[in-house]
Coordinates of N, CA, C and O in Angstrom, one line a residue:
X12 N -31.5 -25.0 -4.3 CA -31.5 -23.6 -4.5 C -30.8 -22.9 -3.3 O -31.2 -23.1 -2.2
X13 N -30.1 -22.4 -3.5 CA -29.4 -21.2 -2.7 C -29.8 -19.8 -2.3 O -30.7 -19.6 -3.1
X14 N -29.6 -18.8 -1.6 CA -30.2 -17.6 -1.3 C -29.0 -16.6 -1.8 O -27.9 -16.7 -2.4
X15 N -29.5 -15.6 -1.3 CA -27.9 -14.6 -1.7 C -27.5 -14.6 -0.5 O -26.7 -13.6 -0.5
X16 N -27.5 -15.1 0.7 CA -26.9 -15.0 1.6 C -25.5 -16.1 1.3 O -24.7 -16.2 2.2
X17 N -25.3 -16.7 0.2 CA -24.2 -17.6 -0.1 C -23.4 -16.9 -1.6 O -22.8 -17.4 -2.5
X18 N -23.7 -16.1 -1.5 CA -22.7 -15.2 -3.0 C -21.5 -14.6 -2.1 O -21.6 -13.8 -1.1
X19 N -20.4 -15.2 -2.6 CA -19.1 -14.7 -2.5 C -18.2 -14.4 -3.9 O -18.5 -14.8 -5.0
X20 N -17.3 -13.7 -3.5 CA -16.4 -13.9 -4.4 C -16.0 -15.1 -5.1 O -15.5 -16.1 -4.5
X21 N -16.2 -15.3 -6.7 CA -15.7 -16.8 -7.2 C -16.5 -17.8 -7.2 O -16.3 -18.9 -7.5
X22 N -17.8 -17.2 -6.8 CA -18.7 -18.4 -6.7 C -19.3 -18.3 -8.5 O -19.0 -17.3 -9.2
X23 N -19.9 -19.3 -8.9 CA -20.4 -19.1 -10.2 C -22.1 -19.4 -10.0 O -22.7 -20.2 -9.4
X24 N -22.5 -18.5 -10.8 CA -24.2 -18.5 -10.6 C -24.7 -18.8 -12.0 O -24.3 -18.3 -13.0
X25 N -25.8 -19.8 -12.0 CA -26.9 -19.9 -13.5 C -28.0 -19.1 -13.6 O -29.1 -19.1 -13.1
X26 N -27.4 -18.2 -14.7 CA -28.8 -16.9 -14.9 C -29.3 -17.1 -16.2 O -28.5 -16.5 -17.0
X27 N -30.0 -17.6 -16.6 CA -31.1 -17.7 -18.0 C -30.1 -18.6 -18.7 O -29.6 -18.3 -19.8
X28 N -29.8 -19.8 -18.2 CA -28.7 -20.6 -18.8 C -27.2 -20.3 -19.5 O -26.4 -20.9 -20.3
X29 N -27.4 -19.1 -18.6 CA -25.7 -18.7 -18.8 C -25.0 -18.5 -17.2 O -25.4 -18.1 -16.1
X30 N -24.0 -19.0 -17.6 CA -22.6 -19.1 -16.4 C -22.1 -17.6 -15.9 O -21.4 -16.9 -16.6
X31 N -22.4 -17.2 -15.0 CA -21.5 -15.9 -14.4 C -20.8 -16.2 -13.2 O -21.2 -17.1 -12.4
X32 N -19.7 -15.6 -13.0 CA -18.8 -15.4 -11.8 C -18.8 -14.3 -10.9 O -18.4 -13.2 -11.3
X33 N -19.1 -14.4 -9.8 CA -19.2 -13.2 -8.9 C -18.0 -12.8 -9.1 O -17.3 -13.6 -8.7
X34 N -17.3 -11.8 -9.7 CA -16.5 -10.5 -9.0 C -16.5 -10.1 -7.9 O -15.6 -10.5 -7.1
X35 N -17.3 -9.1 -7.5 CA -17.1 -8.2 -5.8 C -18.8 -8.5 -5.5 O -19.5 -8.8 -6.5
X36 N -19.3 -8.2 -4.5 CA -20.5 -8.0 -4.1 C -20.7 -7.1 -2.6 O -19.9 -6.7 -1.7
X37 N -21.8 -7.1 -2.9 CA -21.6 -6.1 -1.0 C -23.4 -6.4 -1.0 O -24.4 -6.3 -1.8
X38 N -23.0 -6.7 0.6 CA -24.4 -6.8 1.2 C -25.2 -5.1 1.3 O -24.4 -4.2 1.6
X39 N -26.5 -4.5 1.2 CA -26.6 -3.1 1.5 C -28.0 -3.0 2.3 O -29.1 -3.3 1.8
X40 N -27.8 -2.5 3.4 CA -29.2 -2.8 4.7 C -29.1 -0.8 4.7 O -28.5 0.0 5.5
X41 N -29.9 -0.5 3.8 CA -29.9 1.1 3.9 C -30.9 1.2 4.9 O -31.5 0.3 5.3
X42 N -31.1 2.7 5.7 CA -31.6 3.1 6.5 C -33.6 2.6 6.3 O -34.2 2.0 7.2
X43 N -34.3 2.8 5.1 CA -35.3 2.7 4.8 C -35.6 1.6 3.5 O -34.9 1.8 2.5
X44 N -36.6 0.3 3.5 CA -36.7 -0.3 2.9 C -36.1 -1.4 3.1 O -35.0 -1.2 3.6
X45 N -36.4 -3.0 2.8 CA -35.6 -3.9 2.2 C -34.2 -3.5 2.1 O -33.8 -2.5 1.5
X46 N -33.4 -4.5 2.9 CA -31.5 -5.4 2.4 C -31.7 -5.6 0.9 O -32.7 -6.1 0.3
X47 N -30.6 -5.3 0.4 CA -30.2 -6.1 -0.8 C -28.9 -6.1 -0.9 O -28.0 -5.6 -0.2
X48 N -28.9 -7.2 -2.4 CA -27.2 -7.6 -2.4 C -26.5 -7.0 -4.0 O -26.9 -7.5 -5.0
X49 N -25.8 -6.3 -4.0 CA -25.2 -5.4 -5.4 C -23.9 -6.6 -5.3 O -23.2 -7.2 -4.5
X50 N -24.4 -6.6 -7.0 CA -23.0 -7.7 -7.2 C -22.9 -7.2 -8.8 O -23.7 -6.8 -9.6
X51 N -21.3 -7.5 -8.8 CA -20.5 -7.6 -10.0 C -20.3 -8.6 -10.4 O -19.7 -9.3 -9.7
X52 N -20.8 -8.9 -11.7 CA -20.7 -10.5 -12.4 C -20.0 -10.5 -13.8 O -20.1 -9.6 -14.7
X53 N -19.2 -11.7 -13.8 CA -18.4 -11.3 -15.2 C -19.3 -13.0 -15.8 O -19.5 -14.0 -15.1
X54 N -19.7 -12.8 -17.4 CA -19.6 -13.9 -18.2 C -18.8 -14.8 -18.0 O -17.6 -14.4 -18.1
X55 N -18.9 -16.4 -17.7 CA -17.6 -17.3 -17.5 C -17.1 -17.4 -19.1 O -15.9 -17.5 -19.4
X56 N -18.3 -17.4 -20.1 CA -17.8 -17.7 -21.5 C -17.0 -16.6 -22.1 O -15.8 -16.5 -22.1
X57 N -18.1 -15.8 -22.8 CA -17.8 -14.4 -23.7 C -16.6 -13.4 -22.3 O -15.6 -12.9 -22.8
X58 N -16.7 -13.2 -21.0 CA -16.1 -12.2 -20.0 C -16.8 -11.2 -19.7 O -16.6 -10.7 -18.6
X59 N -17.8 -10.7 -20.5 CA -19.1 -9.6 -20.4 C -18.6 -9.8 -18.8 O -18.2 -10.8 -18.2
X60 N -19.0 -8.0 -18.5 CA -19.0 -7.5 -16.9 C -20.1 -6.3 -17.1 O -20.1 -5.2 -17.7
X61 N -21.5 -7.4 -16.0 CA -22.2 -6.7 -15.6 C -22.9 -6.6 -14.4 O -22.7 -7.5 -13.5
X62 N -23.6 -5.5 -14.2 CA -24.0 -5.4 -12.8 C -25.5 -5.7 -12.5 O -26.5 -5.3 -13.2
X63 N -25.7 -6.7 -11.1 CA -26.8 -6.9 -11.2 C -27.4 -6.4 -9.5 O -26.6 -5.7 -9.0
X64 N -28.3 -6.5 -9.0 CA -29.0 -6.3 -8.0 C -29.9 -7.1 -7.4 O -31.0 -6.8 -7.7
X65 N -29.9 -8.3 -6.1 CA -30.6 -8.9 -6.0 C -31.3 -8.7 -4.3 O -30.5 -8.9 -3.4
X66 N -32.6 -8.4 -4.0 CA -33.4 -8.6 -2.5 C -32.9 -9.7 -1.9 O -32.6 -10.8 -2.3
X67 N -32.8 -9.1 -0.8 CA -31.7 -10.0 0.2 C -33.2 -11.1 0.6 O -34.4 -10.8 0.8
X68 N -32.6 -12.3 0.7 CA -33.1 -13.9 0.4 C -33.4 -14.1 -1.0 O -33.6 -15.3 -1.2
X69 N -33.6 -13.3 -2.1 CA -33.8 -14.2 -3.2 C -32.8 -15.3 -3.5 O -31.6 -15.4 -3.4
X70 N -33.9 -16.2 -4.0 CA -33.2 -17.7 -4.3 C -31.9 -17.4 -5.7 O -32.1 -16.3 -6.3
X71 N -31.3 -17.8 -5.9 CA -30.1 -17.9 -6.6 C -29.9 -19.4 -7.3 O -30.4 -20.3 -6.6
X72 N -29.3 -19.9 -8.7 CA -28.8 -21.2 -8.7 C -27.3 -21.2 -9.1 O -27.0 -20.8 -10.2
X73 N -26.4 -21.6 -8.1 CA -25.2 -21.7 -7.4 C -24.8 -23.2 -8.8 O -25.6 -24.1 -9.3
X74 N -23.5 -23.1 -8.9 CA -23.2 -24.0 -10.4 C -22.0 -24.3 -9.8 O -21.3 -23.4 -9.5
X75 N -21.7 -25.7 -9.7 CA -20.8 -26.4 -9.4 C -19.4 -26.2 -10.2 O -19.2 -27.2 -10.9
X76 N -18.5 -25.4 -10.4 CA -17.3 -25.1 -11.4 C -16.1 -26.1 -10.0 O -16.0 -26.0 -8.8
X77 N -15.4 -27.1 -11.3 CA -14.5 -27.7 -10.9 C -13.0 -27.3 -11.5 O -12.9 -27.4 -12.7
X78 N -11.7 -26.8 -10.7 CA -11.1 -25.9 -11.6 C -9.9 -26.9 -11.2 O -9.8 -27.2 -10.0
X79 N -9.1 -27.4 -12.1 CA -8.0 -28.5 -11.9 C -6.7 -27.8 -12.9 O -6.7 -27.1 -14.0
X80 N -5.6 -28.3 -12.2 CA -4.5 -28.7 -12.9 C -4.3 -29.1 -14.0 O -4.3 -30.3 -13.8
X81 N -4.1 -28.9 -14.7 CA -4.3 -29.9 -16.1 C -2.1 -29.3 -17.0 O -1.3 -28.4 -16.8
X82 N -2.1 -30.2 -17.7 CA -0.6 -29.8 -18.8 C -1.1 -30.1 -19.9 O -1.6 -31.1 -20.5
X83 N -0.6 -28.4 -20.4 CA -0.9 -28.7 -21.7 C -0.2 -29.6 -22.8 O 1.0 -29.2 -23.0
X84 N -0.5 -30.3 -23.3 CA -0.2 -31.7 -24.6 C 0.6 -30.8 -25.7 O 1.7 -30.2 -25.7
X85 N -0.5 -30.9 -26.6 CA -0.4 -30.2 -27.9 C -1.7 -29.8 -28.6 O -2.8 -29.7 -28.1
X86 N -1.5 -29.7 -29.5 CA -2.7 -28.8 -30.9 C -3.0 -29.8 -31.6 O -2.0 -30.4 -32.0
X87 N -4.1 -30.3 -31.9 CA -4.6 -31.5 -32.9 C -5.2 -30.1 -33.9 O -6.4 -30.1 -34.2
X88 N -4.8 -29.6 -34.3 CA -5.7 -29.0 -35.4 C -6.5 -27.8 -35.1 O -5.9 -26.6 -35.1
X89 N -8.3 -28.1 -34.6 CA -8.7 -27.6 -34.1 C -9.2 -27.5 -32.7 O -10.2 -26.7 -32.3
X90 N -8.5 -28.3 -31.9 CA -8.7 -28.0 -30.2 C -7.3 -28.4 -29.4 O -6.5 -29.3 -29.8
X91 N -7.1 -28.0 -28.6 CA -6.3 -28.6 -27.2 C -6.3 -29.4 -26.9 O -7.5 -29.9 -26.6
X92 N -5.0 -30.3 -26.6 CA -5.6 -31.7 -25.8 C -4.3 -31.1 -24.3 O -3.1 -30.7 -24.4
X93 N -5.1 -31.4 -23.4 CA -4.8 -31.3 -22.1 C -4.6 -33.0 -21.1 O -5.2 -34.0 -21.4
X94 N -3.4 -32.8 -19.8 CA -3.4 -34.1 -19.2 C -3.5 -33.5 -17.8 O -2.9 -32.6 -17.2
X95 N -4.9 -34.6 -17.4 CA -4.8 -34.2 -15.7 C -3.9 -34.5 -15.0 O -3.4 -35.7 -15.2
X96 N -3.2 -33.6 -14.1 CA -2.1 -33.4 -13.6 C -2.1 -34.9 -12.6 O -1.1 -35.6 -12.3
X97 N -3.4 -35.1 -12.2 CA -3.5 -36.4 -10.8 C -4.0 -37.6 -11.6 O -3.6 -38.8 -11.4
X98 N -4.5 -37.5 -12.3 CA -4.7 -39.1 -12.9 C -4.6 -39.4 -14.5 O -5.3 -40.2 -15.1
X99 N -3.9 -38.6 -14.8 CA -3.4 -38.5 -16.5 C -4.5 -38.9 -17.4 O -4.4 -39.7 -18.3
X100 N -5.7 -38.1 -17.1 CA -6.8 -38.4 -18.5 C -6.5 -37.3 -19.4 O -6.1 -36.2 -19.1
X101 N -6.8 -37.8 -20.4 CA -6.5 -36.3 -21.6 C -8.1 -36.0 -21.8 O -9.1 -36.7 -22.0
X102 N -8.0 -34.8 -21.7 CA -9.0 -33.9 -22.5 C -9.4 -32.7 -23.9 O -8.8 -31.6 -24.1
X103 N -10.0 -33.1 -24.6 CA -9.7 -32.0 -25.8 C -10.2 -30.8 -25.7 O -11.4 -31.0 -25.9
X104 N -10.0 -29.6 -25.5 CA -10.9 -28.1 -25.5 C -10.7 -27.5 -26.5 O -9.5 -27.1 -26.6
X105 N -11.7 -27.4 -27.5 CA -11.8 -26.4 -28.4 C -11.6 -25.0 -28.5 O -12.0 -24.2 -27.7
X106 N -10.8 -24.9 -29.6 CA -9.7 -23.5 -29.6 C -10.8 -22.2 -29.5 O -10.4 -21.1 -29.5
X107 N -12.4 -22.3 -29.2 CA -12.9 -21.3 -29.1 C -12.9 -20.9 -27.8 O -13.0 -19.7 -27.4
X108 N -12.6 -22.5 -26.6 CA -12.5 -22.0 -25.7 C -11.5 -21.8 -25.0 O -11.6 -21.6 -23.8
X109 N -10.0 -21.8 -25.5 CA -8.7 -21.7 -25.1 C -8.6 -20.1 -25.6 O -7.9 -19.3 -24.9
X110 N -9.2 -19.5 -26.7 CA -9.4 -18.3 -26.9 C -8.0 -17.9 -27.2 O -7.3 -18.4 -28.0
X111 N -7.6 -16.7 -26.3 CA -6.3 -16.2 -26.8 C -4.9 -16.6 -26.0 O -3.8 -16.3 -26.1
X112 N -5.7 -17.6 -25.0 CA -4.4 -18.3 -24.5 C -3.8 -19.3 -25.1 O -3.2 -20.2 -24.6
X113 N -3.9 -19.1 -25.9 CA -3.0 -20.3 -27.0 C -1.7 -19.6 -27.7 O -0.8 -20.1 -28.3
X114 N -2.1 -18.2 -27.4 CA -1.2 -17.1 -28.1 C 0.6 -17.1 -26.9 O 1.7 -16.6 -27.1
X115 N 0.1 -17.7 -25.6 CA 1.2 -18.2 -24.8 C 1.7 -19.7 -24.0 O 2.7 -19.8 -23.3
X116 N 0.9 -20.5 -24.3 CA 0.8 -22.0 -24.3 C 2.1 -22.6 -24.6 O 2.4 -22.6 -25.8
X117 N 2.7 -23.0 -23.9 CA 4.0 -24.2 -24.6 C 4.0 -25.4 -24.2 O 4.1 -25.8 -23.0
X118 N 3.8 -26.1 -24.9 CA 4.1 -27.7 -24.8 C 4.8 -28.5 -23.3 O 5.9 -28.3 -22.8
X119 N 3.8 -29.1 -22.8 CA 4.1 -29.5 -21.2 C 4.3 -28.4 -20.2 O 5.3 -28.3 -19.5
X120 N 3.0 -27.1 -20.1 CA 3.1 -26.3 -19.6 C 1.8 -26.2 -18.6 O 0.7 -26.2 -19.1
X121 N 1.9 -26.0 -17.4 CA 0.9 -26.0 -16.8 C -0.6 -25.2 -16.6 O -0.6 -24.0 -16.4
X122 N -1.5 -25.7 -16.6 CA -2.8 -24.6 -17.0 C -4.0 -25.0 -15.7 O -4.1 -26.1 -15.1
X123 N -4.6 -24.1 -15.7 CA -6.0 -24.2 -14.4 C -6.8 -24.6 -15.9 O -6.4 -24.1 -17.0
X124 N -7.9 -25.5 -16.0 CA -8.9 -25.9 -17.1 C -10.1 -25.7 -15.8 O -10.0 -26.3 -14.7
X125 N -11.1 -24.9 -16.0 CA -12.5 -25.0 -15.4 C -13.2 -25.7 -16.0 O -13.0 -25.8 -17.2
X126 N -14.0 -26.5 -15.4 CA -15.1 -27.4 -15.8 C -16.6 -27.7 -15.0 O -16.9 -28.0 -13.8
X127 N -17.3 -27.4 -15.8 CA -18.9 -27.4 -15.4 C -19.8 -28.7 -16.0 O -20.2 -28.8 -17.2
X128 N -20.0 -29.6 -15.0 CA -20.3 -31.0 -15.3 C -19.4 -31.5 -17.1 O -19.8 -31.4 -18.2
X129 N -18.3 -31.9 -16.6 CA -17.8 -32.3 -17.6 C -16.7 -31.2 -19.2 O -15.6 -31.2 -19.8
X130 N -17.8 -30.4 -19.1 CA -18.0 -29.2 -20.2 C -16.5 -28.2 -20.0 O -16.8 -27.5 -19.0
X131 N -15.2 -27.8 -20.6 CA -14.6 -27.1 -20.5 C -15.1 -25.4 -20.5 O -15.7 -25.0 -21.5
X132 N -14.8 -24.8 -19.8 CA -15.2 -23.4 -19.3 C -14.4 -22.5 -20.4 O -14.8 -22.1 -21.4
X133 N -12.9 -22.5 -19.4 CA -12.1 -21.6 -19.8 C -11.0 -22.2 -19.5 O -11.0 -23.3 -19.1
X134 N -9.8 -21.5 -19.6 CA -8.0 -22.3 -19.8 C -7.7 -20.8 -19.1 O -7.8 -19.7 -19.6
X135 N -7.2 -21.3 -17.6 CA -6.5 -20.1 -17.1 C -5.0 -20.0 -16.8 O -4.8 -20.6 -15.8
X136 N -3.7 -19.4 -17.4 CA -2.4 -19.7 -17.6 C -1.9 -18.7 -16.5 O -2.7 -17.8 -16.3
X137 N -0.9 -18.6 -15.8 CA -0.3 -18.2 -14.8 C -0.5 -16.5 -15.1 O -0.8 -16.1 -16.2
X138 N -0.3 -16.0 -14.4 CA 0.0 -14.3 -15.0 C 0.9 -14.0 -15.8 O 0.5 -13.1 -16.6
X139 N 2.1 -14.3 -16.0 CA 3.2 -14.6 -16.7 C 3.7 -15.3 -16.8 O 3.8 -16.0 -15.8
X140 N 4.7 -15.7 -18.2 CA 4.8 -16.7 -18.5 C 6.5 -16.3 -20.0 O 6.5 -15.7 -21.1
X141 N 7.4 -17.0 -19.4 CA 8.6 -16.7 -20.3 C 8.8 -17.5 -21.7 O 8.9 -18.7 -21.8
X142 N 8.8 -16.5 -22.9 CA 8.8 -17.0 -24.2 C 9.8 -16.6 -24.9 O 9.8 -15.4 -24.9
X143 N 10.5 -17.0 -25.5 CA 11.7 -16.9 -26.5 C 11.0 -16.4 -27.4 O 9.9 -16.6 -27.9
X144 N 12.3 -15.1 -27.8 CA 11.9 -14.2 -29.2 C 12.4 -14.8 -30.4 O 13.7 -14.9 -30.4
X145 N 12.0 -15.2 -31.3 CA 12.3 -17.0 -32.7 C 12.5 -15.7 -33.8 O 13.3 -16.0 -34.8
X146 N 11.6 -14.0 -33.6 CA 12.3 -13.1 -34.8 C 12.3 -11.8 -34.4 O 11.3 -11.7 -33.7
X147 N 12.8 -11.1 -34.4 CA 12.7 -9.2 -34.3 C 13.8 -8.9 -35.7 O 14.4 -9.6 -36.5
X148 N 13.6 -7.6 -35.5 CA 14.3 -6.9 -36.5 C 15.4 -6.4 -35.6 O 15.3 -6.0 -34.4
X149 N 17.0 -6.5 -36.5 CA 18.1 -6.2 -35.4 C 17.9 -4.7 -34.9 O 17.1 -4.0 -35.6
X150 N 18.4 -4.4 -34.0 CA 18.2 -3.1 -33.1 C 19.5 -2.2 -33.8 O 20.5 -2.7 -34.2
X151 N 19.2 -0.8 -33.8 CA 20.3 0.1 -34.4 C 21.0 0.4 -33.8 O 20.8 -0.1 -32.7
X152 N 22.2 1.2 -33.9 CA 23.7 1.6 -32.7 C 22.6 2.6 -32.4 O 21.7 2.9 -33.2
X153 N 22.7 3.4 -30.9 CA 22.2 4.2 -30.3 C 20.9 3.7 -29.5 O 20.5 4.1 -28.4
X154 N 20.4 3.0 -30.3 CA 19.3 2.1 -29.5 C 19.2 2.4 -27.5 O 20.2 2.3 -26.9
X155 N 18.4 2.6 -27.2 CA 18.7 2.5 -26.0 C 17.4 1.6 -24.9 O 16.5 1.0 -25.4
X156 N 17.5 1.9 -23.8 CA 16.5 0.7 -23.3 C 15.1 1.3 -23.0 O 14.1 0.8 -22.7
X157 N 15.5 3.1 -23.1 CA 14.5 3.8 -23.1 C 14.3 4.1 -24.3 O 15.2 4.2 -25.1
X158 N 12.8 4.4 -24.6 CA 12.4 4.6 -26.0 C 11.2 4.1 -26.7 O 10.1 4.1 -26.2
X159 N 11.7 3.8 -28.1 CA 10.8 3.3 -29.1 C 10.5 1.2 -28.6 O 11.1 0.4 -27.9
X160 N 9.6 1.1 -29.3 CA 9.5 -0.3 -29.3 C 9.8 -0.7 -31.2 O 9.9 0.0 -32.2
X161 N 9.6 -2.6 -30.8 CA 9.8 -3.3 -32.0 C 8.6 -4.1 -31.9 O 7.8 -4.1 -31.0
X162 N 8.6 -5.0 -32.9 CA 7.5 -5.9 -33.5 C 8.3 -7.1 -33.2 O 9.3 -7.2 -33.9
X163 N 7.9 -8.1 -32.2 CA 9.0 -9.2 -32.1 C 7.7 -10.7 -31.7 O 6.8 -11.0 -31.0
X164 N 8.3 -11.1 -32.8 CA 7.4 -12.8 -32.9 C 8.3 -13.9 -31.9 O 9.5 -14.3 -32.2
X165 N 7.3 -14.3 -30.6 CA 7.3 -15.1 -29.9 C 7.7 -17.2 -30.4 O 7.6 -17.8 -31.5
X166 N 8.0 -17.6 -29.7 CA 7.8 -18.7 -30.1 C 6.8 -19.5 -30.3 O 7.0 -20.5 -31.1
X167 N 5.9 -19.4 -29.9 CA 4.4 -19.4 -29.7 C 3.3 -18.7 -31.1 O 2.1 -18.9 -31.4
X168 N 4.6 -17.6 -31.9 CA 3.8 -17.4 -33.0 C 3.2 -15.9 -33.5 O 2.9 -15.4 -34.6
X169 N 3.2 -15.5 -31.6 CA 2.1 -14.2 -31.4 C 3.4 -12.9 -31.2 O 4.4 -12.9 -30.6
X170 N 2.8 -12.2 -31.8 CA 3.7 -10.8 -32.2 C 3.2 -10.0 -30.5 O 2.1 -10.0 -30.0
X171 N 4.4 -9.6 -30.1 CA 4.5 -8.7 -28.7 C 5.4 -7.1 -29.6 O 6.1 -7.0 -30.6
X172 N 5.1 -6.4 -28.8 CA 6.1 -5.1 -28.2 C 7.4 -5.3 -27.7 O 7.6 -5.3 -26.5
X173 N 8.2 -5.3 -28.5 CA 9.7 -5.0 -26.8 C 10.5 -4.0 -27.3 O 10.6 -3.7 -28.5
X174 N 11.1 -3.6 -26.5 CA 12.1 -2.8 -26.3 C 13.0 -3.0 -27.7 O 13.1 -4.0 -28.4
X175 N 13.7 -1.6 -27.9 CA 14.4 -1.7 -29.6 C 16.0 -2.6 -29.2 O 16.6 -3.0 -30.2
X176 N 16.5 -2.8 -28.3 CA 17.8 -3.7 -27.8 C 17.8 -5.0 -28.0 O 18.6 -5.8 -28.5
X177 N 17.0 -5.1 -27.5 CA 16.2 -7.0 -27.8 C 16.3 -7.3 -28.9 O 15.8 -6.6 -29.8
X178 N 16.9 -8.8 -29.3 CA 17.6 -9.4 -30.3 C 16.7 -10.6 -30.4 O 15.9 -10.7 -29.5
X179 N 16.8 -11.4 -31.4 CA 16.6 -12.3 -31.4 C 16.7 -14.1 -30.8 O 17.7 -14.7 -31.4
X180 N 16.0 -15.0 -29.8 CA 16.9 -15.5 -29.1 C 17.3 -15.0 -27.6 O 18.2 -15.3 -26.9
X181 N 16.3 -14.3 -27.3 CA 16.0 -13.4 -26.1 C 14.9 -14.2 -25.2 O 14.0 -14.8 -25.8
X182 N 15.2 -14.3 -24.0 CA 13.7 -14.7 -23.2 C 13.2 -14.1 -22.8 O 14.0 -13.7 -22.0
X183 N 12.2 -13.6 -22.7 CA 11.4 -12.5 -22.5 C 10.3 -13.0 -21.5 O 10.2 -14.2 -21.4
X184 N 9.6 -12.3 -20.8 CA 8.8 -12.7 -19.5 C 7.1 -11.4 -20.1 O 7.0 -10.2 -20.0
X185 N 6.1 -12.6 -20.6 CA 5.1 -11.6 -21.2 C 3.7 -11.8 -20.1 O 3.4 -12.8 -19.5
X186 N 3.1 -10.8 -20.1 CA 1.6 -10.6 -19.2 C 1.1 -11.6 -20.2 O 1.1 -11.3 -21.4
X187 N 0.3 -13.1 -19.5 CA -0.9 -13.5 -20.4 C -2.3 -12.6 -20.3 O -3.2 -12.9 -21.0
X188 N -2.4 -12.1 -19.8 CA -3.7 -10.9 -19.8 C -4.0 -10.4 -21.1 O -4.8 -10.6 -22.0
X189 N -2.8 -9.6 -20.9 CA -2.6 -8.2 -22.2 C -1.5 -8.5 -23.0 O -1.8 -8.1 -24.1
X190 N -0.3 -9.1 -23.1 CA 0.1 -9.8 -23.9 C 1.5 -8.6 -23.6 O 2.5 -8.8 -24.3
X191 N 1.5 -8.0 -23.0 CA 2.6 -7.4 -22.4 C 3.9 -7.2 -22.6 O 4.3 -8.4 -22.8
X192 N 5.0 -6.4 -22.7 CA 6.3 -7.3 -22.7 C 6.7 -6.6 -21.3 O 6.8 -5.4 -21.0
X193 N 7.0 -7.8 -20.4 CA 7.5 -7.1 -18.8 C 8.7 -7.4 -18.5 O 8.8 -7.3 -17.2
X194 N 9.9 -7.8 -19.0 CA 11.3 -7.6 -18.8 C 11.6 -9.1 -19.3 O 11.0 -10.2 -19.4
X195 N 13.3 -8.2 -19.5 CA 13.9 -9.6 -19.9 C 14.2 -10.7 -18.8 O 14.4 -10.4 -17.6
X196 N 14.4 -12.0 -19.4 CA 14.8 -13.1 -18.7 C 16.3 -13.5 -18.6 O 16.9 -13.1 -19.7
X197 N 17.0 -14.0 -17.8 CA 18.4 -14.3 -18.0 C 18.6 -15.2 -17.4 O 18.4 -15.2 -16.2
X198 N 19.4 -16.4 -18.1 CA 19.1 -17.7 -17.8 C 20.7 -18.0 -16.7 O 20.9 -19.1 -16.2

């Protein structure tokens, strides 16, 4: 058992048998009464972000998250199969828990895989990440780079925003967060 004197950023805590991640925290020693410790915790599963409050020494249970290198394989269907980057074991993570990063995933592409004794967490992909545009609709004369957007399907499958100039066959550089379109690529 641990105290809150060991909550940092990134550490992962077990509360009622669910996984949370510290966010920010701040120690608070007000003028009258008891220290305590205000912390921001995000769900490691669902992302839920809530706020908790704990008396400075309450015990805490501190959860071992192991976060590795891994390349992404391919799609069996219904999960991911992943290869450790250091000793080439494959792993399978079910598409509930690759969630919507599969919407930017390419074949022998590098990924952070968290893991909690064994158990895949979450699939964390770089902040951005360059995907070829495979359809859009052609852009009109007058088109310009300011403006309107288009509906343009990724290689990957997943429909983005871009700009009305952008053709098909384009590399494009997208936010994995929000799914973004942040400028073009030129090879």
């Amino acid at each position: 058992m641990a105290s809150t004197a060991d909550i940092k950023n990134g550490v992962v805590l077990s509360i009622d048998g669910q996984l949370w991640s510290v966010i920010e925290f701040q120690h608070v020693k007000p003028g009258k009464g008891g220290a305590f410790v205000r912390t921001k915790l995000k769900n490691v599963v669902s992302g839920k972000v809530v706020d908790r409050t704990y008396n400075a020494g309450a015990k805490i249970d501190i959860e071992n998250v192991d976060r590795r290198d891994y390349t992404y394989l391919y799609n069996d269907g219904d999960s991911f199969v992943f290869m450790d980057a250091t000793d080439y074991d494959q792993i399978s993570v079910s598409s509930t828990v690759v969630g919507d990063a599969a919407n930017f995933m390419l074949e022998n592409q590098s990924v952070t895989v968290a893991l909690n004794n064994g158990n895949p967490l979450y699939v964390e992909l770089p902040a951005s990440v360059v995907l070829e545009i495979t359809y859009t609709e052609p852009g009109l004369q007058g088109d310009r780079s300011t403006g309107g957007t288009k509906p343009a399907t990724v290689q990957t499958g997943y429909e983005i925003q871009v700009p009305l100039f952008l053709e098909t066959g384009t590399k494009v550089k997208v936010d994995t967060r929000t799914g973004d379109y942040l400028g073009r690529v030129n090879d």
